[in-house]
């Protein structure tokens, strides 16, 4: 019988622990990371405010433009605040989103000690400003170097090309804040915080080896890890010779409830506007300075041929297909239509294969990503040695970005006018 009673009592105690922990967590979420202003009689010429943050109780006395601060360590046990230095105890009588009432619990009977009432600005604007304040504090306290770092400590960083993502470039913090799903129970409690994550990027630009360096809540970690795993590949880090290399990347991710709500609202409005708008979600790949005729100019500058190869013809025409992968590298060059002179075709293909990297096609929809693309470039070789492209070709590959060149002849002079479009 005694054994049964012992087991029953143990079960009751253990079953009550989660409820007790949850209650303490709720109290902590309401109490901490806010500026509480003490409600004083109107005739007082001074003001007092306090903040509970990171197990520290910060009190400030303001009078005549001067601010005097005191700092104590504390713990929250159920509805009681325990101060370590003085061993004083304060019982919380009322605690809401905007009101805190607590009273000192003396060890002996003391006359004249009443409750202290504090208020905080819980409006949307007040929450927004408080979150900005906390975010500024946390960024200063976070000791980790953000952004790019290297696995080898003594590496020569001269000429190293940092990784770049399609939409977010090198500002991944925007990616996390734009794509995050705030943990529902923490959002309901208006619990702010942050996580700092470090991960490695392999030579394919994909994240590996995710590590949380600092955090305010384990559920923030789960969301950050999810977002890292969903990252589209970036243009990987490269050394001064253009060779791909592995690297490390560190990102500070803030979780700010009111900022999140405002972002969700703005996103819903934007999504509704997009339903009634024509939106171009892609930018086509580009070469060097981004002008449509840049690839053509590059081929022209590197071509060397004897016009006598044309024989009795005044001009010949060749059409060449260039395939670019999602890293901006040319991975295939083919003759779509030969100019009938194999030496010229081979020379053009060799130039294309050795071209520097392109900026790949970017798709902006969702989280954004780099994509493959195909360019078809028609070239005319003329007896006078000048190179132009032709635009009357009726067999160009469809569904791909195409770079065309019109040879216009206005009244006074002749010039090349480039136009690009998606052939559909």
Tab-separated table of C-alpha atoms in Angstrom:
chain	number	residue	atom	x	y	z
A	1	UNK	CA	0.000	0.000	0.000
A	2	UNK	CA	2.816	2.392	0.911
A	3	UNK	CA	4.546	1.596	-2.344
A	4	UNK	CA	1.359	2.361	-4.283
A	5	UNK	CA	0.900	5.700	-2.473
A	6	UNK	CA	4.523	6.617	-3.182
A	7	UNK	CA	4.123	5.873	-6.889
A	8	UNK	CA	0.867	7.869	-7.022
A	9	UNK	CA	2.429	10.858	-5.265
A	10	UNK	CA	5.447	10.762	-7.572
A	11	UNK	CA	3.188	10.699	-10.604
A	12	UNK	CA	1.259	13.738	-9.385
A	13	UNK	CA	4.468	15.696	-8.739
A	14	UNK	CA	6.018	14.786	-12.108
A	15	UNK	CA	2.790	15.516	-13.984
A	16	UNK	CA	2.651	18.955	-12.412
A	17	UNK	CA	6.191	19.952	-13.469
A	18	UNK	CA	5.390	20.697	-17.147
A	19	UNK	CA	2.445	22.876	-16.166
A	20	UNK	CA	4.656	24.721	-13.681
A	21	UNK	CA	7.379	25.226	-16.300
A	22	UNK	CA	4.863	26.465	-18.865
A	23	UNK	CA	3.431	28.941	-16.353
A	24	UNK	CA	6.916	30.237	-15.562
A	25	UNK	CA	7.687	30.576	-19.282
A	26	UNK	CA	4.471	32.544	-19.811
A	27	UNK	CA	5.333	34.858	-16.916
A	28	UNK	CA	8.829	35.330	-18.298
A	29	UNK	CA	7.514	36.191	-21.778
A	30	UNK	CA	5.227	38.878	-20.321
A	31	UNK	CA	7.820	40.279	-17.923
A	32	UNK	CA	11.058	40.384	-19.874
A	33	UNK	CA	12.488	42.581	-22.632
A	34	UNK	CA	10.226	45.563	-21.945
A	35	UNK	CA	10.757	49.011	-20.462
A	36	UNK	CA	8.499	49.232	-17.408
A	37	UNK	CA	7.800	52.769	-16.189
A	38	UNK	CA	6.968	53.090	-12.490
A	39	UNK	CA	3.724	54.956	-11.819
A	40	UNK	CA	4.652	57.714	-9.325
A	41	UNK	CA	2.550	60.505	-7.745
A	42	UNK	CA	2.225	63.516	-10.025
A	43	UNK	CA	4.093	65.828	-7.649
A	44	UNK	CA	7.315	63.829	-7.958
A	45	UNK	CA	10.148	65.506	-9.887
A	46	UNK	CA	11.832	62.295	-10.870
A	47	UNK	CA	11.012	59.144	-12.819
A	48	UNK	CA	11.910	55.482	-12.528
A	49	UNK	CA	11.965	52.720	-15.107
A	50	UNK	CA	13.164	49.139	-15.159
A	51	UNK	CA	13.813	46.245	-17.492
A	52	UNK	CA	14.150	42.503	-16.941
A	53	UNK	CA	16.453	40.995	-19.552
A	54	UNK	CA	18.876	38.063	-19.673
A	55	UNK	CA	18.478	37.321	-15.917
A	56	UNK	CA	19.407	40.926	-15.087
A	57	UNK	CA	17.138	43.472	-13.435
A	58	UNK	CA	18.090	46.933	-14.685
A	59	UNK	CA	16.669	49.918	-12.788
A	60	UNK	CA	17.107	53.543	-13.836
A	61	UNK	CA	16.512	56.679	-11.728
A	62	UNK	CA	15.978	59.807	-13.841
A	63	UNK	CA	16.108	63.309	-12.368
A	64	UNK	CA	17.219	66.665	-13.735
A	65	UNK	CA	18.410	65.170	-17.000
A	66	UNK	CA	20.646	62.669	-15.200
A	67	UNK	CA	20.249	58.908	-15.345
A	68	UNK	CA	21.493	56.638	-12.575
A	69	UNK	CA	21.371	52.901	-13.263
A	70	UNK	CA	21.591	49.889	-10.969
A	71	UNK	CA	21.930	46.262	-11.995
A	72	UNK	CA	20.923	43.112	-10.133
A	73	UNK	CA	20.776	39.424	-11.005
A	74	UNK	CA	17.420	37.766	-10.538
A	75	UNK	CA	15.468	34.581	-11.118
A	76	UNK	CA	11.748	34.090	-11.668
A	77	UNK	CA	10.151	31.317	-9.608
A	78	UNK	CA	6.429	31.015	-10.270
A	79	UNK	CA	5.115	34.485	-9.343
A	80	UNK	CA	8.142	35.506	-7.284
A	81	UNK	CA	11.163	37.548	-8.342
A	82	UNK	CA	14.285	36.592	-6.360
A	83	UNK	CA	17.248	38.992	-6.281
A	84	UNK	CA	20.566	37.174	-5.824
A	85	UNK	CA	22.721	39.985	-4.389
A	86	UNK	CA	20.336	41.126	-1.639
A	87	UNK	CA	18.293	37.897	-1.372
A	88	UNK	CA	15.172	40.050	-1.527
A	89	UNK	CA	11.921	38.650	-2.860
A	90	UNK	CA	9.136	40.389	-4.740
A	91	UNK	CA	5.767	38.819	-5.436
A	92	UNK	CA	4.037	39.616	-8.731
A	93	UNK	CA	0.419	40.542	-8.024
A	94	UNK	CA	-0.585	41.436	-11.596
A	95	UNK	CA	1.130	40.902	-14.929
A	96	UNK	CA	-0.333	41.596	-18.377
A	97	UNK	CA	1.004	42.817	-21.722
A	98	UNK	CA	1.027	46.391	-20.429
A	99	UNK	CA	0.782	46.251	-16.605
A	100	UNK	CA	3.093	44.980	-13.868
A	101	UNK	CA	2.242	45.163	-10.169
A	102	UNK	CA	4.658	43.666	-7.643
A	103	UNK	CA	5.357	44.017	-3.917
A	104	UNK	CA	8.406	43.529	-1.754
A	105	UNK	CA	8.238	40.546	0.616
A	106	UNK	CA	10.222	41.453	3.749
A	107	UNK	CA	11.650	38.789	6.025
A	108	UNK	CA	10.069	40.478	9.015
A	109	UNK	CA	6.879	42.477	9.511
A	110	UNK	CA	7.382	45.923	7.997
A	111	UNK	CA	4.900	48.802	7.955
A	112	UNK	CA	4.403	51.094	4.967
A	113	UNK	CA	5.457	48.813	2.140
A	114	UNK	CA	2.919	48.847	-0.665
A	115	UNK	CA	2.736	47.452	-4.182
A	116	UNK	CA	4.603	49.072	-7.089
A	117	UNK	CA	2.631	49.596	-10.301
A	118	UNK	CA	4.459	49.786	-13.635
A	119	UNK	CA	3.190	50.350	-17.154
A	120	UNK	CA	4.653	49.738	-20.602
A	121	UNK	CA	3.599	50.909	-24.060
A	122	UNK	CA	1.977	47.881	-25.654
A	123	UNK	CA	0.630	49.661	-28.734
A	124	UNK	CA	1.787	48.532	-32.168
A	125	UNK	CA	4.071	51.548	-32.405
A	126	UNK	CA	5.384	50.919	-28.899
A	127	UNK	CA	6.111	47.260	-29.693
A	128	UNK	CA	7.826	48.264	-32.940
A	129	UNK	CA	10.106	50.733	-31.151
A	130	UNK	CA	10.890	48.283	-28.348
A	131	UNK	CA	11.786	45.576	-30.880
A	132	UNK	CA	14.141	47.998	-32.647
A	133	UNK	CA	15.752	48.759	-29.285
A	134	UNK	CA	16.192	45.083	-28.439
A	135	UNK	CA	17.511	44.269	-31.901
A	136	UNK	CA	20.128	47.009	-31.581
A	137	UNK	CA	21.219	45.637	-28.189
A	138	UNK	CA	21.396	42.048	-29.385
A	139	UNK	CA	23.433	42.944	-32.465
A	140	UNK	CA	26.019	44.656	-30.257
A	141	UNK	CA	26.127	41.719	-27.846
A	142	UNK	CA	26.499	39.115	-30.594
A	143	UNK	CA	30.235	38.430	-30.860
A	144	UNK	CA	30.302	36.398	-34.077
A	145	UNK	CA	31.687	37.768	-37.335
A	146	UNK	CA	28.865	37.846	-39.862
A	147	UNK	CA	29.063	36.981	-43.520
A	148	UNK	CA	31.908	35.204	-45.279
A	149	UNK	CA	34.714	33.378	-43.494
A	150	UNK	CA	37.077	30.603	-44.484
A	151	UNK	CA	37.752	27.067	-43.291
A	152	UNK	CA	41.515	27.635	-43.512
A	153	UNK	CA	42.601	30.435	-41.192
A	154	UNK	CA	45.785	31.490	-43.015
A	155	UNK	CA	44.251	31.689	-46.496
A	156	UNK	CA	45.164	34.534	-48.862
A	157	UNK	CA	41.921	36.465	-49.368
A	158	UNK	CA	43.231	38.608	-52.228
A	159	UNK	CA	40.905	38.501	-55.216
A	160	UNK	CA	38.453	36.072	-53.606
A	161	UNK	CA	34.925	36.289	-55.017
A	162	UNK	CA	32.252	36.070	-52.291
A	163	UNK	CA	29.183	33.848	-52.784
A	164	UNK	CA	26.060	35.526	-54.198
A	165	UNK	CA	22.439	34.449	-54.106
A	166	UNK	CA	20.001	35.171	-56.934
A	167	UNK	CA	17.631	37.604	-55.202
A	168	UNK	CA	19.365	38.297	-51.899
A	169	UNK	CA	22.899	38.871	-53.213
A	170	UNK	CA	25.073	38.715	-50.068
A	171	UNK	CA	22.395	39.952	-47.613
A	172	UNK	CA	20.949	36.677	-46.395
A	173	UNK	CA	19.343	38.338	-43.375
A	174	UNK	CA	16.687	39.669	-45.751
A	175	UNK	CA	16.071	36.131	-46.993
A	176	UNK	CA	15.418	34.837	-43.473
A	177	UNK	CA	13.146	37.703	-42.434
A	178	UNK	CA	11.189	37.532	-45.705
A	179	UNK	CA	10.712	33.749	-45.746
A	180	UNK	CA	10.380	32.895	-42.053
A	181	UNK	CA	7.293	31.436	-40.415
A	182	UNK	CA	7.223	32.782	-36.883
A	183	UNK	CA	6.646	30.033	-34.271
A	184	UNK	CA	2.939	30.460	-33.512
A	185	UNK	CA	3.105	30.138	-29.718
A	186	UNK	CA	5.972	32.647	-29.497
A	187	UNK	CA	4.190	35.082	-31.792
A	188	UNK	CA	1.096	34.873	-29.594
A	189	UNK	CA	3.234	35.805	-26.581
A	190	UNK	CA	5.012	38.605	-28.497
A	191	UNK	CA	8.291	36.909	-27.631
A	192	UNK	CA	11.195	38.437	-29.529
A	193	UNK	CA	14.677	37.046	-29.936
A	194	UNK	CA	17.290	36.005	-32.445
A	195	UNK	CA	19.450	33.133	-33.625
A	196	UNK	CA	22.919	33.291	-35.120
A	197	UNK	CA	23.632	30.468	-37.556
A	198	UNK	CA	26.821	29.382	-39.296
A	199	UNK	CA	26.943	26.922	-42.185
A	200	UNK	CA	29.397	25.852	-44.829
A	201	UNK	CA	28.902	26.340	-48.567
A	202	UNK	CA	30.273	23.648	-50.842
A	203	UNK	CA	31.577	24.123	-54.389
A	204	UNK	CA	28.017	23.797	-55.735
A	205	UNK	CA	26.907	26.745	-53.588
A	206	UNK	CA	24.726	24.538	-51.374
A	207	UNK	CA	24.618	24.783	-47.543
A	208	UNK	CA	26.134	22.033	-45.402
A	209	UNK	CA	27.055	21.585	-41.733
A	210	UNK	CA	24.511	23.887	-40.062
A	211	UNK	CA	25.446	25.120	-36.569
A	212	UNK	CA	23.497	27.438	-34.244
A	213	UNK	CA	26.008	29.687	-32.471
A	214	UNK	CA	23.701	31.714	-30.197
A	215	UNK	CA	19.949	31.773	-29.727
A	216	UNK	CA	17.114	33.036	-27.558
A	217	UNK	CA	14.778	30.087	-28.062
A	218	UNK	CA	15.114	26.574	-29.464
A	219	UNK	CA	12.051	27.078	-31.711
A	220	UNK	CA	13.829	29.995	-33.387
A	221	UNK	CA	16.637	27.524	-34.131
A	222	UNK	CA	14.291	25.069	-35.819
A	223	UNK	CA	12.944	27.750	-38.151
A	224	UNK	CA	16.421	29.024	-39.017
A	225	UNK	CA	17.652	25.507	-39.780
A	226	UNK	CA	14.616	24.892	-41.994
A	227	UNK	CA	15.305	28.066	-43.960
A	228	UNK	CA	19.002	27.245	-44.388
A	229	UNK	CA	18.103	23.813	-45.782
A	230	UNK	CA	15.717	25.453	-48.273
A	231	UNK	CA	18.294	27.928	-49.572
A	232	UNK	CA	18.656	27.746	-53.360
A	233	UNK	CA	22.221	27.356	-54.559
A	234	UNK	CA	24.329	30.489	-54.758
A	235	UNK	CA	27.172	31.380	-57.077
A	236	UNK	CA	29.911	29.688	-55.025
A	237	UNK	CA	32.953	31.313	-53.529
A	238	UNK	CA	35.918	31.438	-55.925
A	239	UNK	CA	39.610	32.102	-55.464
A	240	UNK	CA	41.614	34.652	-57.445
A	241	UNK	CA	41.997	32.120	-60.272
A	242	UNK	CA	38.245	31.592	-60.575
A	243	UNK	CA	38.358	28.125	-59.014
A	244	UNK	CA	35.408	27.177	-56.832
A	245	UNK	CA	36.161	26.807	-53.133
A	246	UNK	CA	34.317	25.913	-49.942
A	247	UNK	CA	33.676	28.598	-47.348
A	248	UNK	CA	31.726	29.392	-44.179
A	249	UNK	CA	28.846	31.840	-43.864
A	250	UNK	CA	27.354	33.330	-40.681
A	251	UNK	CA	24.005	35.106	-40.436
A	252	UNK	CA	22.241	36.916	-37.586
A	253	UNK	CA	18.484	36.253	-37.822
A	254	UNK	CA	16.178	38.538	-35.770
A	255	UNK	CA	12.742	37.373	-34.651
A	256	UNK	CA	10.625	40.464	-34.015
A	257	UNK	CA	6.853	39.830	-33.635
A	258	UNK	CA	5.480	43.218	-34.678
A	259	UNK	CA	7.897	43.481	-37.579
A	260	UNK	CA	6.767	40.031	-38.666
A	261	UNK	CA	3.061	40.974	-38.523
A	262	UNK	CA	3.693	44.118	-40.544
A	263	UNK	CA	5.646	42.126	-43.113
A	264	UNK	CA	2.898	39.506	-43.465
A	265	UNK	CA	0.319	42.269	-43.940
A	266	UNK	CA	2.456	44.022	-46.558
A	267	UNK	CA	3.051	40.714	-48.370
A	268	UNK	CA	-0.670	39.981	-48.559
A	269	UNK	CA	-1.364	43.432	-50.010
A	270	UNK	CA	1.454	43.034	-52.535
A	271	UNK	CA	0.227	39.565	-53.511
A	272	UNK	CA	-3.235	40.956	-54.194
A	273	UNK	CA	-1.776	43.773	-56.290
A	274	UNK	CA	0.261	41.301	-58.325
A	275	UNK	CA	-2.917	39.475	-59.320
A	276	UNK	CA	-3.924	42.576	-61.283
A	277	UNK	CA	-0.491	43.388	-62.684
A	278	UNK	CA	1.771	42.087	-65.407
A	279	UNK	CA	4.969	40.960	-63.731
A	280	UNK	CA	8.179	39.786	-65.396
A	281	UNK	CA	9.602	37.266	-62.929
A	282	UNK	CA	12.878	36.663	-64.755
A	283	UNK	CA	15.888	38.583	-65.962
A	284	UNK	CA	17.762	36.829	-68.731
A	285	UNK	CA	21.395	35.931	-68.454
A	286	UNK	CA	23.890	38.598	-69.442
A	287	UNK	CA	27.550	38.815	-70.379
A	288	UNK	CA	30.112	41.185	-68.867
A	289	UNK	CA	28.609	44.708	-68.939
A	290	UNK	CA	25.081	43.338	-69.339
A	291	UNK	CA	24.394	44.806	-72.764
A	292	UNK	CA	22.689	42.463	-75.243
A	293	UNK	CA	25.487	42.801	-77.789
A	294	UNK	CA	28.349	42.172	-75.300
A	295	UNK	CA	28.711	38.496	-76.225
A	296	UNK	CA	28.689	39.418	-79.919
A	297	UNK	CA	31.394	42.030	-79.350
A	298	UNK	CA	33.497	39.535	-77.418
A	299	UNK	CA	33.361	37.016	-80.278
A	300	UNK	CA	34.123	39.731	-82.823
A	301	UNK	CA	37.183	40.966	-80.924
A	302	UNK	CA	38.654	37.472	-80.672
A	303	UNK	CA	37.948	36.300	-84.247
A	304	UNK	CA	40.804	36.219	-86.745
A	305	UNK	CA	40.104	35.057	-90.269
A	306	UNK	CA	41.214	35.646	-93.853
A	307	UNK	CA	38.352	37.126	-95.950
A	308	UNK	CA	39.779	35.116	-98.832
A	309	UNK	CA	38.211	32.061	-97.205
A	310	UNK	CA	34.871	33.315	-98.539
A	311	UNK	CA	36.025	32.565	-102.075
A	312	UNK	CA	33.751	34.237	-104.578
A	313	UNK	CA	31.047	34.927	-101.954
A	314	UNK	CA	30.485	38.407	-100.599
A	315	UNK	CA	29.350	37.096	-97.178
A	316	UNK	CA	28.518	33.907	-95.291
A	317	UNK	CA	26.324	33.388	-92.275
A	318	UNK	CA	26.613	31.086	-89.261
A	319	UNK	CA	24.221	30.601	-86.340
A	320	UNK	CA	25.601	29.378	-83.020
A	321	UNK	CA	23.886	28.142	-79.851
A	322	UNK	CA	25.360	28.907	-76.419
A	323	UNK	CA	24.094	27.053	-73.352
A	324	UNK	CA	24.786	28.598	-69.938
A	325	UNK	CA	24.265	26.735	-66.667
A	326	UNK	CA	22.843	28.179	-63.446
A	327	UNK	CA	26.377	29.145	-62.348
A	328	UNK	CA	26.963	31.349	-65.398
A	329	UNK	CA	29.371	28.918	-67.054
A	330	UNK	CA	29.201	27.984	-70.733
A	331	UNK	CA	28.719	24.222	-70.780
A	332	UNK	CA	27.844	23.692	-74.435
A	333	UNK	CA	28.425	25.456	-77.759
A	334	UNK	CA	27.001	24.145	-81.009
A	335	UNK	CA	26.611	25.148	-84.621
A	336	UNK	CA	22.911	25.581	-85.261
A	337	UNK	CA	23.551	26.457	-88.917
A	338	UNK	CA	27.013	26.327	-90.418
A	339	UNK	CA	28.484	29.221	-92.330
A	340	UNK	CA	29.750	26.490	-94.727
A	341	UNK	CA	33.380	27.209	-93.734
A	342	UNK	CA	34.395	24.748	-91.035
A	343	UNK	CA	37.452	26.716	-89.898
A	344	UNK	CA	35.265	29.728	-89.109
A	345	UNK	CA	32.670	27.613	-87.289
A	346	UNK	CA	35.344	25.902	-85.206
A	347	UNK	CA	36.968	29.188	-84.297
A	348	UNK	CA	33.649	30.675	-83.115
A	349	UNK	CA	32.893	27.585	-81.023
A	350	UNK	CA	36.351	27.665	-79.433
A	351	UNK	CA	35.911	31.339	-78.511
A	352	UNK	CA	32.486	30.635	-76.990
A	353	UNK	CA	33.791	27.708	-74.904
A	354	UNK	CA	36.553	29.876	-73.427
A	355	UNK	CA	34.288	32.829	-72.642
A	356	UNK	CA	34.410	34.250	-69.096
A	357	UNK	CA	31.469	33.516	-66.835
A	358	UNK	CA	28.081	35.044	-67.550
A	359	UNK	CA	25.562	36.350	-65.051
A	360	UNK	CA	23.008	33.534	-65.131
A	361	UNK	CA	19.268	33.939	-65.573
A	362	UNK	CA	17.559	34.956	-62.327
A	363	UNK	CA	14.033	33.871	-61.443
A	364	UNK	CA	12.589	36.209	-58.811
A	365	UNK	CA	9.519	34.198	-57.908
A	366	UNK	CA	9.386	32.862	-54.346
A	367	UNK	CA	12.810	32.543	-52.783
A	368	UNK	CA	14.546	33.241	-56.108
A	369	UNK	CA	17.013	31.060	-57.957
A	370	UNK	CA	19.545	30.981	-60.763
A	371	UNK	CA	18.493	29.076	-63.898
A	372	UNK	CA	19.975	27.712	-67.097
A	373	UNK	CA	19.576	29.637	-70.332
A	374	UNK	CA	20.269	29.336	-74.051
A	375	UNK	CA	21.433	32.074	-76.408
A	376	UNK	CA	21.317	31.830	-80.198
A	377	UNK	CA	23.695	34.214	-81.965
A	378	UNK	CA	23.607	34.560	-85.777
A	379	UNK	CA	26.807	36.012	-87.284
A	380	UNK	CA	27.539	37.215	-90.814
A	381	UNK	CA	31.136	37.117	-92.063
A	382	UNK	CA	31.640	39.739	-94.796
A	383	UNK	CA	34.407	39.979	-97.328
A	384	UNK	CA	35.422	43.373	-95.912
A	385	UNK	CA	36.169	41.663	-92.597
A	386	UNK	CA	33.354	43.281	-90.583
A	387	UNK	CA	31.067	41.079	-88.548
A	388	UNK	CA	27.385	41.688	-88.100
A	389	UNK	CA	24.411	39.555	-87.183
A	390	UNK	CA	21.376	38.842	-89.283
A	391	UNK	CA	17.752	39.085	-88.157
A	392	UNK	CA	15.768	37.402	-90.902
A	393	UNK	CA	16.543	33.892	-89.620
A	394	UNK	CA	13.355	31.858	-89.500
A	395	UNK	CA	14.725	28.771	-87.737
A	396	UNK	CA	15.962	30.201	-84.450
A	397	UNK	CA	15.506	28.003	-81.388
A	398	UNK	CA	12.304	28.940	-79.569
A	399	UNK	CA	11.594	29.418	-75.894
A	400	UNK	CA	15.081	30.770	-75.116
A	401	UNK	CA	16.676	34.218	-74.767
A	402	UNK	CA	17.885	35.361	-78.177
A	403	UNK	CA	20.319	38.148	-78.999
A	404	UNK	CA	19.668	39.697	-82.422
A	405	UNK	CA	21.365	42.546	-84.258
A	406	UNK	CA	19.619	44.754	-86.808
A	407	UNK	CA	21.717	46.398	-89.478
A	408	UNK	CA	19.937	49.692	-90.050
A	409	UNK	CA	20.704	52.192	-92.790
A	410	UNK	CA	19.421	55.662	-91.925
A	411	UNK	CA	19.847	58.571	-94.319
A	412	UNK	CA	23.171	59.865	-93.017
A	413	UNK	CA	25.055	56.770	-91.826
A	414	UNK	CA	24.836	53.090	-90.952
A	415	UNK	CA	25.061	51.570	-87.477
A	416	UNK	CA	24.344	48.454	-85.457
A	417	UNK	CA	21.263	48.495	-83.236
A	418	UNK	CA	20.923	45.590	-80.761
A	419	UNK	CA	17.640	44.130	-79.560
A	420	UNK	CA	17.048	41.086	-77.320
A	421	UNK	CA	13.827	39.287	-76.526
A	422	UNK	CA	12.431	35.911	-75.527
A	423	UNK	CA	11.507	34.006	-78.633
A	424	UNK	CA	8.186	32.268	-77.994
